[in-house]
mmCIF file of C-alpha atoms and ligand atoms in Angstrom:
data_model
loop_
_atom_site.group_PDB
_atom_site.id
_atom_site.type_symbol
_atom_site.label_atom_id
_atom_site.label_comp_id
_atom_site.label_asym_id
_atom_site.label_seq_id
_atom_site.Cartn_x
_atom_site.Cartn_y
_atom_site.Cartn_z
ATOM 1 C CA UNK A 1 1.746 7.867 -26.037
ATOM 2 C CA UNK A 2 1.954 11.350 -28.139
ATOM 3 C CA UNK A 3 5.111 12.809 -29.432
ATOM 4 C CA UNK A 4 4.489 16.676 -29.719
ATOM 5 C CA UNK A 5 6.815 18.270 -32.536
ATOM 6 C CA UNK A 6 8.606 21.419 -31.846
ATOM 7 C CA UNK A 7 6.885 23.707 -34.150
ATOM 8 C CA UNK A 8 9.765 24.522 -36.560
ATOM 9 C CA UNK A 9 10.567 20.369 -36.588
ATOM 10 C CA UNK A 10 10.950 19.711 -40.541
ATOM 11 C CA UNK A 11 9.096 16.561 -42.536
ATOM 12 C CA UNK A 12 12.353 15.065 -42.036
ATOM 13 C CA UNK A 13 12.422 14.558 -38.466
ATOM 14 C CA UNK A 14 8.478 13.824 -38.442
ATOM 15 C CA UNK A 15 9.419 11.057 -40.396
ATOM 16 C CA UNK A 16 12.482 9.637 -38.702
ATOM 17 C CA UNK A 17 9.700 9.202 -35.549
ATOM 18 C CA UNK A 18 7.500 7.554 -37.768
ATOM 19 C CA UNK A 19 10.111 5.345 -38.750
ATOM 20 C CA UNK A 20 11.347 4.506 -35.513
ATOM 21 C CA UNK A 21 8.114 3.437 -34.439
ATOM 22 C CA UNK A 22 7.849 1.395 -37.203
ATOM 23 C CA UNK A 23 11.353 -0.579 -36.321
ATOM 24 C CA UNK A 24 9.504 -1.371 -33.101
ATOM 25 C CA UNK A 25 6.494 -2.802 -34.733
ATOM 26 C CA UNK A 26 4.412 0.296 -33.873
ATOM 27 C CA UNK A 27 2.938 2.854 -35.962
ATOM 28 C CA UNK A 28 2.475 6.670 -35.563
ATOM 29 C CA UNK A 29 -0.435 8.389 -36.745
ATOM 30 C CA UNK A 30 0.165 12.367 -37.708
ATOM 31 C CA UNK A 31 -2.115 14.802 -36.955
ATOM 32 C CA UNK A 32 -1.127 18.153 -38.187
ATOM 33 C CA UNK A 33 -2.023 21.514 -36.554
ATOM 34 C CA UNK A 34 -1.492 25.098 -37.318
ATOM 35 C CA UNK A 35 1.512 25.030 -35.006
ATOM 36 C CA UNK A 36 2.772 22.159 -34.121
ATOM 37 C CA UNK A 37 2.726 18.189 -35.275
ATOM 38 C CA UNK A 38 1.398 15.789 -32.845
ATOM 39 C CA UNK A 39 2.461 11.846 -33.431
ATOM 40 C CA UNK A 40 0.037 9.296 -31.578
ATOM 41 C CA UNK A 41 1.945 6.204 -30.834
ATOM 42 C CA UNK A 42 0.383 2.934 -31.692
ATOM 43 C CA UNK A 43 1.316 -0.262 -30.666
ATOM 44 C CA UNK A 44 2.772 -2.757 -27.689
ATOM 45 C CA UNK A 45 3.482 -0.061 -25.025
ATOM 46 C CA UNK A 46 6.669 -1.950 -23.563
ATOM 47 C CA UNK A 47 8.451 -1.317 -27.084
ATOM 48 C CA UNK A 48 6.950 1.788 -27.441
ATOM 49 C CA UNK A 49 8.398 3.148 -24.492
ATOM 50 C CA UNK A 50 11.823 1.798 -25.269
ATOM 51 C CA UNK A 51 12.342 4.617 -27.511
ATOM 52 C CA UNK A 52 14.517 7.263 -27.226
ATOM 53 C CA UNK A 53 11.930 10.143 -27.790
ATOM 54 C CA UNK A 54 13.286 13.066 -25.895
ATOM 55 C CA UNK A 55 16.396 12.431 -27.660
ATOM 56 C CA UNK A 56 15.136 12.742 -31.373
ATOM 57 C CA UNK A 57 15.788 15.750 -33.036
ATOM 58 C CA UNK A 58 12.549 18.070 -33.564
ATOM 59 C CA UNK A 59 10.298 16.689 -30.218
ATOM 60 C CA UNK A 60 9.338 19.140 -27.988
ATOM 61 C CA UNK A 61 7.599 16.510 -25.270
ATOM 62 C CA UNK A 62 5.961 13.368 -24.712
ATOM 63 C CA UNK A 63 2.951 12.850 -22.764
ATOM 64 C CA UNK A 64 1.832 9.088 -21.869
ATOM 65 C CA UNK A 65 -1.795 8.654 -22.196
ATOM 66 C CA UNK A 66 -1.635 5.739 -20.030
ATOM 67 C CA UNK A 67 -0.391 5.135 -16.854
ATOM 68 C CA UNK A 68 2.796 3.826 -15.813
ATOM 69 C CA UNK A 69 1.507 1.489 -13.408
ATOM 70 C CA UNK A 70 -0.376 -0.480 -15.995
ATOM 71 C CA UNK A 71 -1.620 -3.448 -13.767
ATOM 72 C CA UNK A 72 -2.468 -1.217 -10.547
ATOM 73 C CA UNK A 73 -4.976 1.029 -12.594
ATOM 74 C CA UNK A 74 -8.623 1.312 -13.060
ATOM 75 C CA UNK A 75 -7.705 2.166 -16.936
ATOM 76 C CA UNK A 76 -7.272 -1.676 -17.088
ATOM 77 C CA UNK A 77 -9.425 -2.873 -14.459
ATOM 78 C CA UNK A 78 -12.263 -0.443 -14.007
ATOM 79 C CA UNK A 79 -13.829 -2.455 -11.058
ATOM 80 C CA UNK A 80 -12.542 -2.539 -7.284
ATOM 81 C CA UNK A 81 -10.728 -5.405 -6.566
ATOM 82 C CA UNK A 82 -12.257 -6.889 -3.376
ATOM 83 C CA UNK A 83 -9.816 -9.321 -1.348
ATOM 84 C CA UNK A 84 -10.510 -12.360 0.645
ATOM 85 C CA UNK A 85 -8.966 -13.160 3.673
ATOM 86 C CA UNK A 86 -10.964 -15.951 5.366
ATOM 87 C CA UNK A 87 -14.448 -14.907 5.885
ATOM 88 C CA UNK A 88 -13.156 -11.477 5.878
ATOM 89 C CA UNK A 89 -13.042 -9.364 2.867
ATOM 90 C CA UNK A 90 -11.747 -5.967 1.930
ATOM 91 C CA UNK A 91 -12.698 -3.535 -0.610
ATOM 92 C CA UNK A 92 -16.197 -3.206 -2.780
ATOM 93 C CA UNK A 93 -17.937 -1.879 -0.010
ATOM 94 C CA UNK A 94 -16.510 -4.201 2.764
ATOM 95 C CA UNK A 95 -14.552 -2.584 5.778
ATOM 96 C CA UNK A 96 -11.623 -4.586 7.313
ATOM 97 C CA UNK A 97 -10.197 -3.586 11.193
ATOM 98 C CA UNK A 98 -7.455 -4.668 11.683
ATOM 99 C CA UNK A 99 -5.890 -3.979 15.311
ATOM 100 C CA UNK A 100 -3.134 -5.634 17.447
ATOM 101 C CA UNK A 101 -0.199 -4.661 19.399
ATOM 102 C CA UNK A 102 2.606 -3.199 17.327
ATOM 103 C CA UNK A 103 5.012 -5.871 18.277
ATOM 104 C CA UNK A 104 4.629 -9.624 19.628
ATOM 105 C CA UNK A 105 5.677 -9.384 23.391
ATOM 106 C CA UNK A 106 4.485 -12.484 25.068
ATOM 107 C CA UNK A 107 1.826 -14.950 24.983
ATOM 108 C CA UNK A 108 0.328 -12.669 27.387
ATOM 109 C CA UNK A 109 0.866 -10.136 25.479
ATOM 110 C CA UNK A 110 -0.616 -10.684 22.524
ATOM 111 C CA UNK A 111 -3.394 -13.234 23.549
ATOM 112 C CA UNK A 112 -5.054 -10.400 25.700
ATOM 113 C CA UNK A 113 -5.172 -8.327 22.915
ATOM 114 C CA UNK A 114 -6.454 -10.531 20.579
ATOM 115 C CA UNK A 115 -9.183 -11.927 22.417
ATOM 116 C CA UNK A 116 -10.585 -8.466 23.454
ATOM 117 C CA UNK A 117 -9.935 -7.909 19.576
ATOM 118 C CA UNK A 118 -12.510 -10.686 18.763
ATOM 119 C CA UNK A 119 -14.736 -9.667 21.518
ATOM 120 C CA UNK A 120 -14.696 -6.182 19.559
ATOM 121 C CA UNK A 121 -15.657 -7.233 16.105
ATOM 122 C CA UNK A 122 -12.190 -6.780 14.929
ATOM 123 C CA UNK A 123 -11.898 -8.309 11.445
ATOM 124 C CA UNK A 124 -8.175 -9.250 11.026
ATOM 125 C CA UNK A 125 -5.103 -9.399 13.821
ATOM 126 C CA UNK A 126 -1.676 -7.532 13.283
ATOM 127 C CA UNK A 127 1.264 -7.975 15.010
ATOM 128 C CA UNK A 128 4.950 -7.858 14.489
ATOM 129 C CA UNK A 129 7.569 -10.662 15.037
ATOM 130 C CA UNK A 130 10.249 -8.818 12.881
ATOM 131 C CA UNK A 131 10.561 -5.714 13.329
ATOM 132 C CA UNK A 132 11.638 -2.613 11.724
ATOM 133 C CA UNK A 133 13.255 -0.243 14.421
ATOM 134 C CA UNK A 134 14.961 2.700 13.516
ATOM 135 C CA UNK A 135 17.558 1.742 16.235
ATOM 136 C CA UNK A 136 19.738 -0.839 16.368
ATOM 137 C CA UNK A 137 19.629 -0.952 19.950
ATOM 138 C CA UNK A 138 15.812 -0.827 20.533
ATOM 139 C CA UNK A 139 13.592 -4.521 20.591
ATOM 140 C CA UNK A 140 13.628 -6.655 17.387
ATOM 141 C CA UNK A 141 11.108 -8.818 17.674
ATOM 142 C CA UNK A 142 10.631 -12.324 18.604
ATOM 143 C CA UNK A 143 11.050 -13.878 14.906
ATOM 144 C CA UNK A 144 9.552 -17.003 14.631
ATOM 145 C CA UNK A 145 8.417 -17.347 18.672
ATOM 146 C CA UNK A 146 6.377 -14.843 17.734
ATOM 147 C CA UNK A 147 4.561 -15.995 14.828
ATOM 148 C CA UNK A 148 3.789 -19.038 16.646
ATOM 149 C CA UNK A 149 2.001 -16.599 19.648
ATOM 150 C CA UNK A 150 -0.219 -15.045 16.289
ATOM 151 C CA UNK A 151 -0.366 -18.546 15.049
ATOM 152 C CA UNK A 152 -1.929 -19.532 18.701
ATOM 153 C CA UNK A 153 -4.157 -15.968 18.572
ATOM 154 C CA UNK A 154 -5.329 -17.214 14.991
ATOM 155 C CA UNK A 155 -6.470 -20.522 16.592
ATOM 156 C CA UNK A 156 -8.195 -19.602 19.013
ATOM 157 C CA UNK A 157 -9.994 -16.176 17.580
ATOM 158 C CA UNK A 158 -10.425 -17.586 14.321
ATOM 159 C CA UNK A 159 -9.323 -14.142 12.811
ATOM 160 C CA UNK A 160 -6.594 -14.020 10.140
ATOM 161 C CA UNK A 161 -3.186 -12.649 11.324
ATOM 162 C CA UNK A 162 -1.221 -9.601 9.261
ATOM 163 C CA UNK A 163 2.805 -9.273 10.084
ATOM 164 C CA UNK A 164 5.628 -8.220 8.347
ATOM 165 C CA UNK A 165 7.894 -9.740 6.344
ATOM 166 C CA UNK A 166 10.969 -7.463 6.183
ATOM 167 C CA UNK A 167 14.155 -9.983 4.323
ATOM 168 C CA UNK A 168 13.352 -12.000 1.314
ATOM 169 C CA UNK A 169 15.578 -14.650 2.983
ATOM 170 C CA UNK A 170 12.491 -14.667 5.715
ATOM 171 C CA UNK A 171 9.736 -15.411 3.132
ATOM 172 C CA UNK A 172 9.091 -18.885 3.678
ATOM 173 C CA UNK A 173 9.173 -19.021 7.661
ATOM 174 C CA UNK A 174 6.621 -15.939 7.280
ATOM 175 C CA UNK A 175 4.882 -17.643 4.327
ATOM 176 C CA UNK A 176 4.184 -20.384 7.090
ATOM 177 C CA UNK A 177 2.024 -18.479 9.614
ATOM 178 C CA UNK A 178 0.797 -15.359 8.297
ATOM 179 C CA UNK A 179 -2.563 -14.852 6.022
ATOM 180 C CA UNK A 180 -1.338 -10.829 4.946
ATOM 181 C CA UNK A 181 1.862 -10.479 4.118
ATOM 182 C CA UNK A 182 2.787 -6.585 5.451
ATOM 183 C CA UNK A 183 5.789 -4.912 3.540
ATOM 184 C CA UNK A 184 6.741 -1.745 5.951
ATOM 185 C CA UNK A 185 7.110 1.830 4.743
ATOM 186 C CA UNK A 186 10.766 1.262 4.581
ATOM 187 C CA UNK A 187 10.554 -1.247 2.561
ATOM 188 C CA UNK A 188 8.238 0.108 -0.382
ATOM 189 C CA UNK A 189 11.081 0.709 -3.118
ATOM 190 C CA UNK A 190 12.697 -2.904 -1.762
ATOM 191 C CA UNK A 191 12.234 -4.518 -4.925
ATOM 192 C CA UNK A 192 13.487 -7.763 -4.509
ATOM 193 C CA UNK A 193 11.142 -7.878 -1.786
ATOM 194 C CA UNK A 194 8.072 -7.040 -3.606
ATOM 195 C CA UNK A 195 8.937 -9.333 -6.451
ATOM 196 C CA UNK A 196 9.709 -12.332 -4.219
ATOM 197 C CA UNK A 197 5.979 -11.334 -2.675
ATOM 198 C CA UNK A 198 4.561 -10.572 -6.299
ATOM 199 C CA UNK A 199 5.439 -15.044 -6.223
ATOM 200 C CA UNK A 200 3.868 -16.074 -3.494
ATOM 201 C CA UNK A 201 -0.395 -17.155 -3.251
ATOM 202 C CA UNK A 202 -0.853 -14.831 -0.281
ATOM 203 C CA UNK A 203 -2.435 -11.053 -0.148
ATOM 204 C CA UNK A 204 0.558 -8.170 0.501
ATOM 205 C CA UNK A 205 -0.816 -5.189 2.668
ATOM 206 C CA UNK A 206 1.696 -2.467 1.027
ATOM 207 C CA UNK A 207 2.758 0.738 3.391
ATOM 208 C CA UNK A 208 3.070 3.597 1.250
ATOM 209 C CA UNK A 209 7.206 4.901 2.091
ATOM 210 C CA UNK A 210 7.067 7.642 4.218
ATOM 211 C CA UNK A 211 8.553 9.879 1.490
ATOM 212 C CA UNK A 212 6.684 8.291 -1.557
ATOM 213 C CA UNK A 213 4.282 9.837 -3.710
ATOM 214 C CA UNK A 214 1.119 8.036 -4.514
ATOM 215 C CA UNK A 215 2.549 7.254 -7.927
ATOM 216 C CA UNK A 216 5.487 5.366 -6.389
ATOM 217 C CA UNK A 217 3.254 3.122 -4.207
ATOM 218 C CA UNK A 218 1.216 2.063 -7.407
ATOM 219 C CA UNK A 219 4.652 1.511 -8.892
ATOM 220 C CA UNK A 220 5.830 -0.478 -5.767
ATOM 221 C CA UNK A 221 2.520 -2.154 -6.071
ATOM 222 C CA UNK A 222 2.931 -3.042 -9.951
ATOM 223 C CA UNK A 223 6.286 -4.800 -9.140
ATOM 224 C CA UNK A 224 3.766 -7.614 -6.746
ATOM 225 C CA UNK A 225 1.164 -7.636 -9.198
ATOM 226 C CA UNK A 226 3.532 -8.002 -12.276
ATOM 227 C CA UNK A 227 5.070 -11.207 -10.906
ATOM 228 C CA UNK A 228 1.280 -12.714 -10.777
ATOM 229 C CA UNK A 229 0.404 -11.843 -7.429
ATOM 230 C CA UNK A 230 -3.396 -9.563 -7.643
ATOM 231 C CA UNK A 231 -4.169 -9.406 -3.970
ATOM 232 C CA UNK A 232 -2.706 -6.512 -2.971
ATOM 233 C CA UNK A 233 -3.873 -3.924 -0.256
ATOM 234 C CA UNK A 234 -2.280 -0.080 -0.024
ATOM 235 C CA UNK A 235 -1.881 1.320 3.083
ATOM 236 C CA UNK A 236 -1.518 5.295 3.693
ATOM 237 C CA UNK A 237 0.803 5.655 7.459
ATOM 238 C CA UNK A 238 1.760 9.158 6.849
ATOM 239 C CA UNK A 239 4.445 10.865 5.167
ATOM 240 C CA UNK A 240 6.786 13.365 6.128
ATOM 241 C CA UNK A 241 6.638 17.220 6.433
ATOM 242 C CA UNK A 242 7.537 20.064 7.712
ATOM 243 C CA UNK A 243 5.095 19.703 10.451
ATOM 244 C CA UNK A 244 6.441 17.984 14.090
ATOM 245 C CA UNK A 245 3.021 18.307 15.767
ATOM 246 C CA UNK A 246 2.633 14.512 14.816
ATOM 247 C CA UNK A 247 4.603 12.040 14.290
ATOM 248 C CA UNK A 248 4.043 11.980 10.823
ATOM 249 C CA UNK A 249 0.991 13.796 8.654
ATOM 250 C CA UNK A 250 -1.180 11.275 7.388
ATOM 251 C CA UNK A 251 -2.260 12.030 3.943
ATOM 252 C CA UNK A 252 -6.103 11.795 3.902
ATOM 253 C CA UNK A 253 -6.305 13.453 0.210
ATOM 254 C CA UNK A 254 -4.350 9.781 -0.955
ATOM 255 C CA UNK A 255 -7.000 7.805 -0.078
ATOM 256 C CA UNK A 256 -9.874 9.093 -3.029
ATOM 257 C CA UNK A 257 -6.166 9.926 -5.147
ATOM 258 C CA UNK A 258 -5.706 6.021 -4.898
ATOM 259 C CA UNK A 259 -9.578 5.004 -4.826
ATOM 260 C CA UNK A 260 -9.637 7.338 -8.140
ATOM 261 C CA UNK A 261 -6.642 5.916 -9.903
ATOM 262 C CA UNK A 262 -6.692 2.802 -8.868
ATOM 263 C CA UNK A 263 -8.643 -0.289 -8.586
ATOM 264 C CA UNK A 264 -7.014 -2.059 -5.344
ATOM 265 C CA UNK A 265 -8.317 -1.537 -1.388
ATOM 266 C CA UNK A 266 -6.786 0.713 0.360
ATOM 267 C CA UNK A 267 -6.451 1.063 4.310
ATOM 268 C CA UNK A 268 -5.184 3.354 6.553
ATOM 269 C CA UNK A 269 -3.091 3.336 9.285
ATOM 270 C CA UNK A 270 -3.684 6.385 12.065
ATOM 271 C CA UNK A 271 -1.422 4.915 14.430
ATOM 272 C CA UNK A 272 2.199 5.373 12.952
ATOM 273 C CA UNK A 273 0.540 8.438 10.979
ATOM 274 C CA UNK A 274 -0.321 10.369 14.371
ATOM 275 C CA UNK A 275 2.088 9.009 17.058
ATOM 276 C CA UNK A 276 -0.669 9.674 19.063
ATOM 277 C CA UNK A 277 -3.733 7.628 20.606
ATOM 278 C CA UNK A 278 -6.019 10.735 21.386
ATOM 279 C CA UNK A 279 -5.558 11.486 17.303
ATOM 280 C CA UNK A 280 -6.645 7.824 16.534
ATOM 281 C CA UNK A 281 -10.387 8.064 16.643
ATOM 282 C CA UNK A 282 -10.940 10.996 14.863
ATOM 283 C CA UNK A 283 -8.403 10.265 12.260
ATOM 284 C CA UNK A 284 -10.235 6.541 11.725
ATOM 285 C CA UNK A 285 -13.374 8.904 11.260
ATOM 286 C CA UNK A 286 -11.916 10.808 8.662
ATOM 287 C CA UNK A 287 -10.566 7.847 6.783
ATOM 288 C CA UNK A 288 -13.585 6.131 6.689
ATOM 289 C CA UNK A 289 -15.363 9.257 5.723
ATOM 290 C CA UNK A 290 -13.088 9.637 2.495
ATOM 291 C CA UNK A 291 -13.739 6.372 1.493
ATOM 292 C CA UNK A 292 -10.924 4.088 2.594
ATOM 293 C CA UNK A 293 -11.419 0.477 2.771
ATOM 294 C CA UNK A 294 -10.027 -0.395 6.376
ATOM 295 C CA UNK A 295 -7.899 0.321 9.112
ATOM 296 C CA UNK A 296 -4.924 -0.790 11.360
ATOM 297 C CA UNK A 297 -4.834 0.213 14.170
ATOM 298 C CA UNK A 298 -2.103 -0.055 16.981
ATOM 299 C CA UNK A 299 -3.782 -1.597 20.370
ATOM 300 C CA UNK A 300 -1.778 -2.919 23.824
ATOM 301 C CA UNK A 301 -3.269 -4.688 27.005
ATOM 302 C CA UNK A 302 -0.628 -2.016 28.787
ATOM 303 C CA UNK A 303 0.756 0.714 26.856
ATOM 304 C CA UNK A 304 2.932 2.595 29.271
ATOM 305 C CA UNK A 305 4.697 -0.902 29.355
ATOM 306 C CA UNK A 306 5.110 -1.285 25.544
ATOM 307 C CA UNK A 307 8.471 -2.344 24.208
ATOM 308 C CA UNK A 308 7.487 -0.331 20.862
ATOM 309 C CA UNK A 309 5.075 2.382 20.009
ATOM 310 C CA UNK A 310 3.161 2.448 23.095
ATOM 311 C CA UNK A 311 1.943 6.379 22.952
ATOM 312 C CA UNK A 312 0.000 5.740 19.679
ATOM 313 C CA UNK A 313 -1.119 2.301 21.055
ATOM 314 C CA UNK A 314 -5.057 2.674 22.081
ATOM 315 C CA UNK A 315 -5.347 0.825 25.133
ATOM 316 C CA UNK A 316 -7.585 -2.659 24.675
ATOM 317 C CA UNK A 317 -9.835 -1.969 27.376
ATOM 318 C CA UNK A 318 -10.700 1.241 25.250
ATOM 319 C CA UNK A 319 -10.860 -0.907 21.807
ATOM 320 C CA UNK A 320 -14.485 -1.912 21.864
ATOM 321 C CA UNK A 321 -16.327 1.983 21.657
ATOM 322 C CA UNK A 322 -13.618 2.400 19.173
ATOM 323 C CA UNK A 323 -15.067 -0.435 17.082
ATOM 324 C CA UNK A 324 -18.402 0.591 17.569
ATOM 325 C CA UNK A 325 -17.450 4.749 16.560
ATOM 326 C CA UNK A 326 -16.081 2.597 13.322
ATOM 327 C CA UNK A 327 -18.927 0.101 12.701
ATOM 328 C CA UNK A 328 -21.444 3.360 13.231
ATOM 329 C CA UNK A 329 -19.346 5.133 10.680
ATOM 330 C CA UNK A 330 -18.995 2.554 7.981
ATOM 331 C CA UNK A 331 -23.015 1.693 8.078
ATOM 332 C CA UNK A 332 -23.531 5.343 7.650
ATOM 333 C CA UNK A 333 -21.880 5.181 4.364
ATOM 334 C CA UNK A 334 -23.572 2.138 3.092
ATOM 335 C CA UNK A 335 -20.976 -0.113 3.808
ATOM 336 C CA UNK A 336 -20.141 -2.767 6.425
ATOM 337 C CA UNK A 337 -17.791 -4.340 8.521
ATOM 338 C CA UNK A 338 -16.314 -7.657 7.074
HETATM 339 C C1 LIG B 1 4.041 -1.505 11.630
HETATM 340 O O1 LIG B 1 2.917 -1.464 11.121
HETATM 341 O O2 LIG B 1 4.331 -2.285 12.527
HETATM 342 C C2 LIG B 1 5.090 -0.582 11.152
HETATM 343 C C3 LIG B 1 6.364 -0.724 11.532
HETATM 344 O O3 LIG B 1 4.635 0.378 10.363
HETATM 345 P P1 LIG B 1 5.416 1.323 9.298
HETATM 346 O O4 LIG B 1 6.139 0.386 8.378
HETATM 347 O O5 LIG B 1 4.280 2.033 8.636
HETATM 348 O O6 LIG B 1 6.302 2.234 10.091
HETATM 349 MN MN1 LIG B 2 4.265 0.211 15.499
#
């Protein structure tokens, strides 16, 4: 950290932030300029930043050299973190798809879509048992019923199954069935949630909060990995602005923002960005052209008869050329399909 001086601040107040670093253990080294007084802070960062700076008499600023989000960043851990997940892995140059419908409906359901998943190439299933509706009034989920249908789907695929865990009171039932733990974009800042999840031996797939900046999903993210928990995958679903055209405007600049800050996969999620199907392909494209580690993607044996996000859902009997756009893309780059 560097304490900048006002430029009239006297040897007297210079001091007094030397010698409140020093009451913390840490020491300041002063460099003096023509104009101003600059004080690098040395020492154990978590004391250091206990400090009232701003509040000392003669600082101007303070400008961290490091970044807040300590165990998330590449300044720590300059190499990509690559995550296992069976025999699939994510990140380091392998690409995870995952696809699935949004919600478990039925055995049907959900069997139909994970088979022709398989058949596909798909890497991971998704699925939701507990489910975050904006509505009170609009479908739920099954709860556990339907972690037992992924359960089934995992059996019989042999692909791993993501779902989301939305109550820390539900971490144990969900600890029981799922191999990704998803924590939805209303639930990024929930941080009991993420700590309870920062406990557990099981990779979190993270949604970035639909009004977060990219700085408070690797803050989200530091509250998993500071509990001891290091497999953890960021997801970009959109954000909100001003524009209505789609549901919401995924933000394709986070993913090389992330990738460049950052040492953890990330994966996007076209579906719940666009709200639409027809804006799913070309979106995947994109993503995988700006150098995102995987996708989830929204599929349904019958979408007009979805009981949740249908219109974004691609339908399955269209999911296999979508793989194949995907796998096309990702060789192109070097990289392939886990
Ligand atoms: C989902 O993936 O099922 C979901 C609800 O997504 P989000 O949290 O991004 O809205
Ligand atoms: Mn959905």
């Amino acid at each position: 950290m560097m304490i900048i001086m006002k430029p009239d601040a006297t040897e007297e107040q210079i001091q007094h932030v030397v010698d409140r670093l020093a009451g913390v253990g840490a020491r300041g080294h002063v460099s003096r300029g023509e104009f101003v007084t600059i004080i690098g802070a040395i020492g154990d960062r978590e004391q250091i930043s206990t400090l009232p700076f701003d509040a000392m008499p003669g600082v101007d600023r303070v400008m961290p050299i490091l970044k807040p989000y300590k165990l998330a960043s590449r300044q720590t851990h300059p190499d990509d973190t690559v995550i296992h997940v069976g025999s699939c892995s994510l990140g380091g140059g392998a690409f995870a798809l995952i696809a699935g419908p949004c919600s478990v409906e039925s055995e049907e359901q959900y069997m139909k879509a994970a088979r022709l998943a398989r058949d596909a190439g798909a890497s991971m299933l998704r699925g939701g048992a507990y489910k975050p509706r904006t509505s009170p009034y609009s479908f739920q989920g099954l709860g556990e019923d339907g972690l037992k249908i992924m359960a089934a789907a995992r059996e019989e695929t042999g692909l791993p199954i993501v779902t989301e865990l939305m109550d820390p009171r539900d971490v144990e039932i969900v600890l029981r069935y799922a191999n990704v733990i998803q924590i939805g974009t209303r639930n990024m800042q929930n941080f009991q949630l993420l700590s309870e999840v920062g406990k557990v031996e099981r990779p979190v797939l993270l949604k970035r909060g639909m009004s977060a900046t990219i700085e408070e999903l690797l803050m989200a993210a530091e509250y998993i990995l500071k509990e001891g928990n290091s497999d953890v995958i960021l997801c970009e679903r959109g954000i909100r602005t001003f524009e209505t055209a789609t549901r919401f405007t995924l933000d394709l600049s986070a993913i090389p923002v992330i990738k460049k800050h950052s040492h953890l996969p990330v994966v996007v999620d076209p579906s719940h960005a666009t709200g639409k199907r027809d804006l799913v392909l070309p979106l995947s494209l994109a993503s995988v052209a700006v150098g995102a580690d995987g996708l989830l993607v929204e599929t349904h044996p019958d979408p007009e008869e979805a009981l949740c996000d249908g219109s974004q859902s691609l339908p399955v009997s269209e999911f296999a050329a979508f793989a194949t756009e995907i796998r096309r893309y990702v060789e192109m780059g070097g990289r392939r399909l886990s």
